[in-house]
Amino acid sequence: MNAPTATAHLMPEIHLRDVPQALIEALQNRFGAQCSTAQAVREQHGRDEGSLQAPPPSAVVFAQNTQDVADAVKLASQYEVPVIPYGAGSSLEGHLLAVQGGISIDVSRMNQVLSVNAEDLTVTVQPGITRKQLNDAIKDTGLFFPIDPGADASIGGMSATRASGTNAVRYGTMRENVLALEVVTASGDIIHTGTRAKKSSAGYDLTRLLVGSEGTLGIMTQITVRLYPLPEAVSAAICSFPSIEAAVHTVIQTIQLGVPIARVELIDHHTVRMVNAHSKLSLREEPMLLMEFHGSPAGVKEQAETVQDIASEFGGQAFEWASTPEERTRLWTARHNAYFAAVQSRPGCRAISTDTCVPISRLADCLLESVDEAEASGIPYFLVGHVGDGNFHFGYLIDPDSAEERAKAEALNHTLVARALSMGGTCTGEHGVGIHKMGFLLDETGAGAVDMMRSIKRALDPKNILNPGKIFAM
């Protein structure tokens, strides 16, 4: 867990609401040892992996089932006190911060697989189960859950932020893969949305409304997601390029030709150097694509040969193939450890992460202009991207005690987002809005759309207790 950076001019707005002692006592009476007011526990639940900070919640309730969540919310509603859902704590945009005070509801103990419907390719789980735990639990079925945001996030948190990650280019995001929900509303009622059927025209699509709502409209207590058959054959490859531009154009042509590549990740030469040092590898320190192909043996071979031919046209070289699980794990572990490798490359630094997504046709322009600005800033950085769907991340490595470096990093982020929006992109491809991107959301959608979101929030949460102060001001 990163220690938050104290930077006054970038602090979120703090408007603490009163948390009556009577509520704390009522929670302790109902939950006993499941309710903690210990300072260390509260501080752990009052920050995420982002860089913003706020005072911790007044109490933490460790829910073990849906009724626990409902009872905690009913008590909070009675006293009009905010509640903030907590899963794995891996979010990046201030989603967990108690900017209006309140209590945290930790659902990490709700981590069970409730039912597997292998014939229908679905599974229903509690929100606290992580993606790795889920895949371990279903590995004997011949199925897997493909959404992989990098961190071992909880399925509840991934649904709340509409996460995606490395496999999204083939399997989509949480938006496409959540079928049904059980949700505790702001009044403490328990509702169900969606079904296990592949399609429905029954009323408003409340499931899609709640997926991506970042805990502001309800607390998810059961989630039904799609599963996929484990591919008959899997092959991974890395390929180095003379420039980022060459790597990106390889990706663009691959996607435009309709090659059903499962994963295609870009890491720049700075990141390769950091990964080599961290993971004790000897990769060529040039811009690199990490690719993975799923399908039949013949299909995988055809996909790989096609992409290799495309890469060769753009100067790609040093292809390295990994067909065994151990070899693939080695490559993807290095990719997933890129963040930690970067942080260790500058001892004592903080990594300020960005998250934008643009149409694939504008990816090269957006990336190259942003790289030029990052190089000119003098701030060390790393670059990784789920470039198959136009999504990429810079990580600016700043001295946490330097207001100047923090201001430079935020200025780079602001310019990057503005560029992405001008190219028909979005301010966040997968991290969510939280606190940090509230202003960007207004730029992206316009005042009318944000007002409509506020109207929905007021209708479903009239006391404004569900994770208030996130996505937009209320």
Tab-separated table of C-alpha atoms in Angstrom:
chain	number	residue	atom	x	y	z
A	1	MET	CA	0.000	0.000	0.000
A	2	ASN	CA	1.400	3.383	-0.991
A	3	ALA	CA	1.493	6.060	1.683
A	4	PRO	CA	-0.635	8.991	0.482
A	5	THR	CA	1.094	12.133	-0.695
A	6	ALA	CA	0.296	15.259	1.322
A	7	THR	CA	-0.183	18.055	-1.204
A	8	ALA	CA	-2.533	20.763	-0.001
A	9	HIS	CA	-3.477	22.253	-3.357
A	10	LEU	CA	-4.570	18.841	-4.666
A	11	MET	CA	-6.478	17.683	-1.612
A	12	PRO	CA	-10.097	16.656	-2.142
A	13	GLU	CA	-12.799	18.813	-0.607
A	14	ILE	CA	-13.446	17.604	2.942
A	15	HIS	CA	-16.915	18.253	4.376
A	16	LEU	CA	-17.159	15.930	7.356
A	17	ARG	CA	-20.646	15.035	8.516
A	18	ASP	CA	-21.388	14.198	12.118
A	19	VAL	CA	-21.137	10.530	13.102
A	20	PRO	CA	-23.148	10.284	16.335
A	21	GLN	CA	-21.802	8.109	19.124
A	22	ALA	CA	-25.251	6.528	19.179
A	23	LEU	CA	-24.596	5.085	15.705
A	24	ILE	CA	-21.211	3.686	16.752
A	25	GLU	CA	-22.829	2.044	19.769
A	26	ALA	CA	-25.654	0.641	17.633
A	27	LEU	CA	-23.124	-0.845	15.192
A	28	GLN	CA	-21.118	-2.346	18.056
A	29	ASN	CA	-24.265	-3.835	19.582
A	30	ARG	CA	-25.298	-5.367	16.250
A	31	PHE	CA	-21.881	-6.526	15.011
A	32	GLY	CA	-19.720	-6.997	18.082
A	33	ALA	CA	-16.149	-7.838	17.056
A	34	GLN	CA	-17.111	-7.298	13.401
A	35	CYS	CA	-17.151	-3.547	14.094
A	36	SER	CA	-13.808	-1.853	14.724
A	37	THR	CA	-12.934	1.703	15.717
A	38	ALA	CA	-9.198	0.987	16.048
A	39	GLN	CA	-7.096	3.751	14.508
A	40	ALA	CA	-4.951	1.380	12.398
A	41	VAL	CA	-8.008	-0.387	10.978
A	42	ARG	CA	-9.728	2.896	10.185
A	43	GLU	CA	-6.634	4.304	8.476
A	44	GLN	CA	-6.237	1.155	6.357
A	45	HIS	CA	-9.816	1.552	5.143
A	46	GLY	CA	-9.484	5.285	4.537
A	47	ARG	CA	-7.071	5.167	1.605
A	48	ASP	CA	-6.528	3.347	-1.656
A	49	GLU	CA	-3.544	2.986	-3.991
A	50	GLY	CA	-4.010	6.560	-5.214
A	51	SER	CA	-2.212	9.632	-3.938
A	52	LEU	CA	-5.026	11.696	-2.408
A	53	GLN	CA	-5.859	11.573	1.279
A	54	ALA	CA	-8.638	12.372	3.729
A	55	PRO	CA	-9.443	11.637	7.386
A	56	PRO	CA	-10.270	7.946	7.981
A	57	PRO	CA	-13.828	6.680	8.536
A	58	SER	CA	-15.128	6.634	12.099
A	59	ALA	CA	-15.679	2.862	12.130
A	60	VAL	CA	-15.253	-0.220	9.968
A	61	VAL	CA	-17.878	-2.957	9.744
A	62	PHE	CA	-16.651	-6.337	8.470
A	63	ALA	CA	-19.697	-7.758	6.710
A	64	GLN	CA	-20.005	-11.522	6.374
A	65	ASN	CA	-23.268	-11.741	4.428
A	66	THR	CA	-25.894	-9.674	2.660
A	67	GLN	CA	-27.932	-9.124	5.803
A	68	ASP	CA	-24.895	-7.636	7.546
A	69	VAL	CA	-24.568	-5.087	4.749
A	70	ALA	CA	-28.278	-4.305	4.804
A	71	ASP	CA	-28.348	-3.839	8.591
A	72	ALA	CA	-25.288	-1.568	8.542
A	73	VAL	CA	-26.784	0.579	5.784
A	74	LYS	CA	-30.134	0.812	7.583
A	75	LEU	CA	-28.399	2.114	10.693
A	76	ALA	CA	-26.357	4.585	8.648
A	77	SER	CA	-29.507	5.753	6.873
A	78	GLN	CA	-31.269	6.251	10.196
A	79	TYR	CA	-28.515	8.648	11.287
A	80	GLU	CA	-27.850	10.001	7.750
A	81	VAL	CA	-24.197	8.966	7.932
A	82	PRO	CA	-22.130	8.098	4.824
A	83	VAL	CA	-21.147	4.492	4.055
A	84	ILE	CA	-18.184	3.584	1.844
A	85	PRO	CA	-17.883	0.029	0.440
A	86	TYR	CA	-14.414	-1.529	0.699
A	87	GLY	CA	-13.114	-4.584	-1.152
A	88	ALA	CA	-9.386	-5.048	-1.808
A	89	GLY	CA	-8.353	-1.390	-1.545
A	90	SER	CA	-6.642	-1.398	-4.947
A	91	SER	CA	-8.481	1.513	-6.585
A	92	LEU	CA	-6.485	4.526	-7.745
A	93	GLU	CA	-8.716	7.604	-7.885
A	94	GLY	CA	-9.710	8.162	-4.252
A	95	HIS	CA	-12.776	5.903	-4.337
A	96	LEU	CA	-12.344	4.802	-0.707
A	97	LEU	CA	-11.706	8.173	0.883
A	98	ALA	CA	-14.176	9.238	3.568
A	99	VAL	CA	-14.329	12.822	2.322
A	100	GLN	CA	-17.621	13.352	4.155
A	101	GLY	CA	-16.776	11.070	7.060
A	102	GLY	CA	-18.879	8.035	7.868
A	103	ILE	CA	-18.280	4.302	8.148
A	104	SER	CA	-16.559	1.776	5.916
A	105	ILE	CA	-18.264	-1.514	5.067
A	106	ASP	CA	-15.571	-4.108	4.344
A	107	VAL	CA	-16.917	-6.990	2.207
A	108	SER	CA	-13.606	-8.862	1.868
A	109	ARG	CA	-14.924	-11.668	4.105
A	110	MET	CA	-17.796	-12.175	1.651
A	111	ASN	CA	-15.539	-14.117	-0.713
A	112	GLN	CA	-17.444	-17.271	-1.607
A	113	VAL	CA	-18.444	-18.813	-4.920
A	114	LEU	CA	-22.197	-19.248	-4.494
A	115	SER	CA	-23.039	-21.243	-7.619
A	116	VAL	CA	-21.314	-22.373	-10.795
A	117	ASN	CA	-23.489	-22.968	-13.859
A	118	ALA	CA	-20.941	-24.487	-16.175
A	119	GLU	CA	-23.487	-25.362	-18.862
A	120	ASP	CA	-24.551	-21.709	-19.073
A	121	LEU	CA	-21.001	-20.355	-18.669
A	122	THR	CA	-21.900	-18.291	-15.582
A	123	VAL	CA	-20.886	-18.088	-11.944
A	124	THR	CA	-22.436	-16.211	-9.028
A	125	VAL	CA	-20.063	-14.915	-6.362
A	126	GLN	CA	-19.925	-12.665	-3.348
A	127	PRO	CA	-18.269	-9.274	-3.906
A	128	GLY	CA	-15.156	-9.836	-1.796
A	129	ILE	CA	-13.743	-12.698	-3.852
A	130	THR	CA	-10.746	-11.636	-5.915
A	131	ARG	CA	-10.231	-12.523	-9.540
A	132	LYS	CA	-7.395	-14.948	-8.665
A	133	GLN	CA	-9.495	-16.628	-5.978
A	134	LEU	CA	-12.335	-17.010	-8.463
A	135	ASN	CA	-10.169	-18.610	-11.126
A	136	ASP	CA	-8.601	-20.955	-8.579
A	137	ALA	CA	-12.075	-22.008	-7.427
A	138	ILE	CA	-13.327	-22.859	-10.952
A	139	LYS	CA	-10.135	-24.273	-12.487
A	140	ASP	CA	-11.527	-27.832	-12.460
A	141	THR	CA	-14.511	-26.815	-14.621
A	142	GLY	CA	-12.463	-26.047	-17.730
A	143	LEU	CA	-13.684	-22.440	-17.563
A	144	PHE	CA	-12.089	-19.157	-16.543
A	145	PHE	CA	-12.939	-15.546	-15.804
A	146	PRO	CA	-10.816	-13.387	-18.138
A	147	ILE	CA	-11.020	-9.827	-16.815
A	148	ASP	CA	-7.547	-8.969	-15.536
A	149	PRO	CA	-6.897	-5.375	-14.364
A	150	GLY	CA	-3.432	-6.335	-13.124
A	151	ALA	CA	-4.061	-5.986	-9.408
A	152	ASP	CA	-5.766	-8.877	-7.650
A	153	ALA	CA	-8.871	-6.762	-7.247
A	154	SER	CA	-12.178	-7.962	-5.812
A	155	ILE	CA	-15.005	-8.790	-8.199
A	156	GLY	CA	-17.196	-6.275	-6.355
A	157	GLY	CA	-14.661	-3.497	-6.810
A	158	MET	CA	-14.091	-4.446	-10.440
A	159	SER	CA	-17.844	-4.268	-11.060
A	160	ALA	CA	-18.174	-0.967	-9.223
A	161	THR	CA	-15.438	0.681	-11.322
A	162	ARG	CA	-16.305	-1.118	-14.595
A	163	ALA	CA	-12.764	-2.495	-14.732
A	164	SER	CA	-11.108	-4.087	-17.752
A	165	GLY	CA	-7.377	-4.732	-18.204
A	166	THR	CA	-5.136	-6.886	-20.335
A	167	ASN	CA	-7.755	-9.229	-21.834
A	168	ALA	CA	-10.343	-6.593	-22.706
A	169	VAL	CA	-9.406	-6.474	-26.386
A	170	ARG	CA	-10.908	-9.953	-26.805
A	171	TYR	CA	-13.211	-10.536	-23.833
A	172	GLY	CA	-14.521	-7.047	-23.119
A	173	THR	CA	-14.831	-5.211	-19.800
A	174	MET	CA	-16.927	-5.759	-16.688
A	175	ARG	CA	-19.737	-3.941	-18.476
A	176	GLU	CA	-20.071	-6.821	-20.942
A	177	ASN	CA	-19.431	-9.576	-18.404
A	178	VAL	CA	-21.715	-8.792	-15.450
A	179	LEU	CA	-25.138	-10.354	-15.990
A	180	ALA	CA	-26.950	-9.924	-12.682
A	181	LEU	CA	-26.575	-8.328	-9.275
A	182	GLU	CA	-27.876	-8.448	-5.747
A	183	VAL	CA	-27.615	-4.942	-4.304
A	184	VAL	CA	-28.298	-3.227	-0.989
A	185	THR	CA	-29.883	0.155	-1.655
A	186	ALA	CA	-29.448	3.401	0.274
A	187	SER	CA	-32.441	2.519	2.455
A	188	GLY	CA	-31.036	-0.904	3.325
A	189	ASP	CA	-33.408	-2.799	1.049
A	190	ILE	CA	-32.125	-5.790	-0.948
A	191	ILE	CA	-32.894	-5.830	-4.679
A	192	HIS	CA	-31.961	-8.032	-7.619
A	193	THR	CA	-31.193	-6.884	-11.150
A	194	GLY	CA	-30.676	-8.910	-14.304
A	195	THR	CA	-30.757	-12.680	-14.788
A	196	ARG	CA	-28.510	-15.453	-16.043
A	197	ALA	CA	-30.226	-15.318	-19.442
A	198	LYS	CA	-28.094	-14.075	-22.324
A	199	LYS	CA	-30.475	-11.218	-23.101
A	200	SER	CA	-33.516	-9.388	-21.760
A	201	SER	CA	-35.785	-6.487	-22.723
A	202	ALA	CA	-37.461	-6.260	-19.312
A	203	GLY	CA	-37.507	-2.659	-18.125
A	204	TYR	CA	-34.604	-0.364	-17.376
A	205	ASP	CA	-31.165	-1.975	-17.474
A	206	LEU	CA	-30.385	-1.434	-13.796
A	207	THR	CA	-27.450	-3.828	-13.905
A	208	ARG	CA	-25.603	-1.609	-16.374
A	209	LEU	CA	-26.534	1.467	-14.336
A	210	LEU	CA	-24.982	-0.017	-11.203
A	211	VAL	CA	-21.874	-1.418	-12.908
A	212	GLY	CA	-19.498	1.547	-12.928
A	213	SER	CA	-21.422	3.559	-10.329
A	214	GLU	CA	-18.458	3.347	-7.907
A	215	GLY	CA	-20.558	2.559	-4.843
A	216	THR	CA	-22.664	5.710	-5.143
A	217	LEU	CA	-25.974	3.989	-5.985
A	218	GLY	CA	-25.851	0.726	-4.043
A	219	ILE	CA	-23.584	-1.882	-2.452
A	220	MET	CA	-23.214	-5.078	-4.461
A	221	THR	CA	-23.575	-8.259	-2.400
A	222	GLN	CA	-23.858	-10.890	-5.155
A	223	ILE	CA	-22.555	-10.736	-8.712
A	224	THR	CA	-23.219	-13.091	-11.627
A	225	VAL	CA	-20.543	-12.958	-14.316
A	226	ARG	CA	-19.799	-14.694	-17.595
A	227	LEU	CA	-17.205	-17.453	-17.822
A	228	TYR	CA	-15.327	-18.646	-20.890
A	229	PRO	CA	-13.894	-22.035	-21.890
A	230	LEU	CA	-10.184	-22.333	-21.339
A	231	PRO	CA	-8.658	-22.072	-24.804
A	232	GLU	CA	-7.386	-25.268	-26.342
A	233	ALA	CA	-4.081	-23.595	-27.133
A	234	VAL	CA	-2.391	-20.488	-25.757
A	235	SER	CA	0.780	-18.893	-27.006
A	236	ALA	CA	2.486	-15.714	-25.847
A	237	ALA	CA	5.171	-13.675	-27.533
A	238	ILE	CA	7.241	-10.567	-27.042
A	239	CYS	CA	8.592	-8.399	-29.810
A	240	SER	CA	10.894	-5.371	-29.647
A	241	PHE	CA	10.571	-2.321	-31.895
A	242	PRO	CA	12.790	0.579	-32.883
A	243	SER	CA	10.183	3.083	-31.652
A	244	ILE	CA	6.867	3.399	-29.850
A	245	GLU	CA	5.349	4.555	-33.131
A	246	ALA	CA	6.346	1.305	-34.856
A	247	ALA	CA	4.893	-0.791	-32.021
A	248	VAL	CA	1.622	1.137	-32.008
A	249	HIS	CA	1.182	0.931	-35.781
A	250	THR	CA	1.670	-2.824	-35.523
A	251	VAL	CA	-1.194	-2.960	-33.036
A	252	ILE	CA	-3.441	-0.713	-35.119
A	253	GLN	CA	-2.982	-2.841	-38.230
A	254	THR	CA	-3.514	-6.050	-36.231
A	255	ILE	CA	-6.831	-4.798	-34.860
A	256	GLN	CA	-7.998	-3.348	-38.166
A	257	LEU	CA	-7.303	-6.678	-39.911
A	258	GLY	CA	-9.571	-8.406	-37.394
A	259	VAL	CA	-6.937	-10.677	-35.840
A	260	PRO	CA	-8.628	-12.020	-32.661
A	261	ILE	CA	-5.627	-11.392	-30.436
A	262	ALA	CA	-6.357	-12.025	-26.755
A	263	ARG	CA	-3.873	-9.608	-25.201
A	264	VAL	CA	-1.521	-6.991	-26.575
A	265	GLU	CA	0.384	-4.833	-24.117
A	266	LEU	CA	2.835	-2.029	-24.818
A	267	ILE	CA	5.709	-1.194	-22.484
A	268	ASP	CA	8.192	1.534	-23.321
A	269	HIS	CA	11.973	1.285	-23.035
A	270	HIS	CA	12.018	2.925	-19.586
A	271	THR	CA	9.625	0.267	-18.305
A	272	VAL	CA	11.620	-2.568	-19.890
A	273	ARG	CA	14.743	-1.317	-18.116
A	274	MET	CA	12.901	-1.149	-14.787
A	275	VAL	CA	11.367	-4.611	-15.267
A	276	ASN	CA	14.766	-6.106	-16.131
A	277	ALA	CA	16.227	-4.749	-12.898
A	278	HIS	CA	13.255	-5.810	-10.767
A	279	SER	CA	12.591	-9.260	-12.243
A	280	LYS	CA	16.194	-10.067	-13.191
A	281	LEU	CA	15.382	-10.441	-16.884
A	282	SER	CA	17.440	-9.577	-19.934
A	283	LEU	CA	14.826	-8.175	-22.298
A	284	ARG	CA	15.976	-5.795	-25.044
A	285	GLU	CA	15.600	-2.289	-23.634
A	286	GLU	CA	13.450	-1.020	-26.470
A	287	PRO	CA	9.696	-0.434	-26.827
A	288	MET	CA	8.054	-3.829	-26.620
A	289	LEU	CA	4.753	-5.564	-27.261
A	290	LEU	CA	3.638	-8.502	-25.135
A	291	MET	CA	1.027	-10.549	-26.985
A	292	GLU	CA	-1.116	-13.582	-26.272
A	293	PHE	CA	-3.144	-15.731	-28.657
A	294	HIS	CA	-6.033	-18.036	-27.701
A	295	GLY	CA	-7.826	-20.676	-29.755
A	296	SER	CA	-7.183	-23.962	-31.508
A	297	PRO	CA	-3.574	-24.934	-32.208
A	298	ALA	CA	-4.042	-24.109	-35.882
A	299	GLY	CA	-5.817	-20.842	-35.125
A	300	VAL	CA	-3.191	-19.715	-32.657
A	301	LYS	CA	-0.432	-20.539	-35.140
A	302	GLU	CA	-2.183	-18.551	-37.886
A	303	GLN	CA	-2.794	-15.536	-35.609
A	304	ALA	CA	0.796	-15.504	-34.410
A	305	GLU	CA	2.234	-15.760	-37.913
A	306	THR	CA	0.004	-12.932	-39.120
A	307	VAL	CA	1.057	-10.631	-36.302
A	308	GLN	CA	4.711	-11.529	-36.753
A	309	ASP	CA	4.473	-10.583	-40.427
A	310	ILE	CA	2.829	-7.268	-39.530
A	311	ALA	CA	5.453	-6.537	-36.887
A	312	SER	CA	8.254	-7.252	-39.334
A	313	GLU	CA	6.892	-4.563	-41.655
A	314	PHE	CA	7.387	-2.035	-38.837
A	315	GLY	CA	10.850	-3.171	-37.788
A	316	GLY	CA	9.768	-5.626	-35.104
A	317	GLN	CA	12.484	-8.078	-34.124
A	318	ALA	CA	13.678	-10.458	-31.430
A	319	PHE	CA	10.419	-12.377	-31.267
A	320	GLU	CA	10.412	-14.668	-28.252
A	321	TRP	CA	7.690	-17.305	-28.009
A	322	ALA	CA	6.315	-18.770	-24.804
A	323	SER	CA	3.982	-21.742	-25.192
A	324	THR	CA	4.303	-23.424	-21.791
A	325	PRO	CA	2.358	-22.107	-18.784
A	326	GLU	CA	5.614	-21.471	-16.929
A	327	GLU	CA	7.076	-19.366	-19.743
A	328	ARG	CA	3.849	-17.363	-20.150
A	329	THR	CA	3.643	-16.785	-16.422
A	330	ARG	CA	7.194	-15.455	-16.422
A	331	LEU	CA	6.368	-12.893	-19.121
A	332	TRP	CA	3.055	-11.741	-17.689
A	333	THR	CA	4.357	-11.613	-14.135
A	334	ALA	CA	7.021	-9.206	-15.353
A	335	ARG	CA	4.298	-7.075	-16.982
A	336	HIS	CA	2.082	-7.095	-13.888
A	337	ASN	CA	5.070	-6.145	-11.729
A	338	ALA	CA	5.882	-3.118	-13.893
A	339	TYR	CA	4.372	-0.733	-11.331
A	340	PHE	CA	6.461	-2.134	-8.487
A	341	ALA	CA	9.546	-2.222	-10.699
A	342	ALA	CA	9.047	1.453	-11.513
A	343	VAL	CA	8.560	2.516	-7.895
A	344	GLN	CA	11.696	0.650	-6.850
A	345	SER	CA	13.694	2.366	-9.600
A	346	ARG	CA	13.486	5.649	-7.672
A	347	PRO	CA	13.620	4.893	-3.932
A	348	GLY	CA	11.154	6.897	-1.891
A	349	CYS	CA	9.141	8.066	-4.901
A	350	ARG	CA	5.384	8.076	-5.476
A	351	ALA	CA	3.878	6.941	-8.762
A	352	ILE	CA	1.127	9.207	-10.080
A	353	SER	CA	-0.823	7.046	-12.535
A	354	THR	CA	-2.843	8.262	-15.503
A	355	ASP	CA	-5.617	6.492	-17.395
A	356	THR	CA	-6.963	7.514	-20.780
A	357	CYS	CA	-8.436	5.687	-23.746
A	358	VAL	CA	-8.798	6.862	-27.343
A	359	PRO	CA	-10.144	5.377	-30.577
A	360	ILE	CA	-7.544	2.998	-31.968
A	361	SER	CA	-7.043	5.223	-35.045
A	362	ARG	CA	-5.802	8.086	-32.805
A	363	LEU	CA	-3.670	5.985	-30.484
A	364	ALA	CA	-0.318	6.740	-32.123
A	365	ASP	CA	-0.925	10.495	-32.192
A	366	CYS	CA	-2.069	10.614	-28.573
A	367	LEU	CA	0.763	8.451	-27.293
A	368	LEU	CA	3.583	10.120	-29.189
A	369	GLU	CA	2.597	13.662	-28.231
A	370	SER	CA	2.246	12.579	-24.600
A	371	VAL	CA	5.660	10.866	-24.634
A	372	ASP	CA	7.282	14.032	-25.978
A	373	GLU	CA	5.747	16.070	-23.139
A	374	ALA	CA	6.797	13.546	-20.497
A	375	GLU	CA	10.375	13.519	-21.794
A	376	ALA	CA	10.510	17.330	-21.809
A	377	SER	CA	9.253	17.525	-18.207
A	378	GLY	CA	12.343	15.844	-16.767
A	379	ILE	CA	10.212	13.701	-14.458
A	380	PRO	CA	11.049	9.981	-14.566
A	381	TYR	CA	8.116	7.974	-15.881
A	382	PHE	CA	7.008	4.607	-17.145
A	383	LEU	CA	4.463	3.774	-19.841
A	384	VAL	CA	2.260	0.699	-20.134
A	385	GLY	CA	-0.827	0.239	-22.237
A	386	HIS	CA	-3.648	-2.146	-23.086
A	387	VAL	CA	-3.137	-0.780	-26.561
A	388	GLY	CA	-5.414	-3.250	-28.322
A	389	ASP	CA	-8.357	-1.181	-27.106
A	390	GLY	CA	-6.644	2.215	-27.116
A	391	ASN	CA	-6.085	2.376	-23.343
A	392	PHE	CA	-2.755	3.377	-21.804
A	393	HIS	CA	-1.190	4.600	-18.566
A	394	PHE	CA	1.729	6.833	-17.703
A	395	GLY	CA	3.236	6.582	-14.246
A	396	TYR	CA	5.080	9.741	-13.204
A	397	LEU	CA	7.649	8.968	-10.481
A	398	ILE	CA	7.724	12.007	-8.225
A	399	ASP	CA	9.424	12.995	-5.006
A	400	PRO	CA	6.517	13.077	-2.515
A	401	ASP	CA	8.091	16.063	-0.758
A	402	SER	CA	8.361	18.115	-3.943
A	403	ALA	CA	5.304	20.280	-4.634
A	404	GLU	CA	6.954	21.291	-7.899
A	405	GLU	CA	7.218	17.719	-9.184
A	406	ARG	CA	3.669	16.928	-8.113
A	407	ALA	CA	2.371	20.021	-9.898
A	408	LYS	CA	4.302	19.052	-13.048
A	409	ALA	CA	2.861	15.529	-12.978
A	410	GLU	CA	-0.674	16.825	-12.533
A	411	ALA	CA	-0.150	19.293	-15.382
A	412	LEU	CA	1.034	16.449	-17.618
A	413	ASN	CA	-2.031	14.428	-16.651
A	414	HIS	CA	-4.334	17.382	-17.372
A	415	THR	CA	-2.825	17.913	-20.818
A	416	LEU	CA	-2.976	14.188	-21.556
A	417	VAL	CA	-6.674	13.953	-20.685
A	418	ALA	CA	-7.493	17.084	-22.681
A	419	ARG	CA	-5.698	15.577	-25.677
A	420	ALA	CA	-7.587	12.297	-25.344
A	421	LEU	CA	-10.936	14.103	-25.150
A	422	SER	CA	-10.092	16.181	-28.234
A	423	MET	CA	-9.460	12.934	-30.108
A	424	GLY	CA	-12.828	11.427	-29.213
A	425	GLY	CA	-11.518	9.528	-26.191
A	426	THR	CA	-12.317	9.384	-22.493
A	427	CYS	CA	-10.758	10.678	-19.290
A	428	THR	CA	-10.709	7.167	-17.811
A	429	GLY	CA	-10.692	3.864	-19.630
A	430	GLU	CA	-10.841	1.673	-16.532
A	431	HIS	CA	-9.771	3.330	-13.259
A	432	GLY	CA	-13.030	5.236	-12.776
A	433	VAL	CA	-13.731	8.844	-11.814
A	434	GLY	CA	-13.576	8.710	-8.023
A	435	ILE	CA	-12.403	12.108	-6.798
A	436	HIS	CA	-9.415	12.799	-9.003
A	437	LYS	CA	-11.305	12.945	-12.316
A	438	MET	CA	-14.499	14.727	-11.314
A	439	GLY	CA	-13.592	17.842	-13.306
A	440	PHE	CA	-12.623	15.767	-16.327
A	441	LEU	CA	-16.012	14.019	-16.273
A	442	LEU	CA	-17.707	17.392	-16.700
A	443	ASP	CA	-15.380	18.166	-19.624
A	444	GLU	CA	-16.152	14.819	-21.225
A	445	THR	CA	-19.921	14.573	-20.835
A	446	GLY	CA	-21.077	18.163	-20.421
A	447	ALA	CA	-23.156	19.779	-17.689
A	448	GLY	CA	-26.450	18.314	-18.911
A	449	ALA	CA	-25.267	14.719	-18.606
A	450	VAL	CA	-23.729	15.324	-15.172
A	451	ASP	CA	-27.002	16.942	-14.018
A	452	MET	CA	-28.845	13.828	-15.162
A	453	MET	CA	-26.442	11.678	-13.153
A	454	ARG	CA	-27.083	13.869	-10.118
A	455	SER	CA	-30.835	13.404	-10.593
A	456	ILE	CA	-30.415	9.635	-10.603
A	457	LYS	CA	-28.254	9.840	-7.488
A	458	ARG	CA	-30.836	11.978	-5.658
A	459	ALA	CA	-33.662	9.617	-6.628
A	460	LEU	CA	-31.858	6.468	-5.467
A	461	ASP	CA	-29.969	7.989	-2.519
A	462	PRO	CA	-31.957	10.995	-1.236
A	463	LYS	CA	-29.890	11.279	1.962
A	464	ASN	CA	-26.633	11.158	-0.039
A	465	ILE	CA	-25.054	8.475	2.152
A	466	LEU	CA	-23.648	6.067	-0.454
A	467	ASN	CA	-19.983	6.955	-1.039
A	468	PRO	CA	-20.724	10.687	-1.254
A	469	GLY	CA	-18.292	13.137	-2.821
A	470	LYS	CA	-17.342	10.791	-5.662
A	471	ILE	CA	-17.897	11.119	-9.444
A	472	PHE	CA	-19.542	14.554	-9.084
A	473	ALA	CA	-20.215	17.083	-6.325
A	474	MET	CA	-23.520	16.862	-4.453
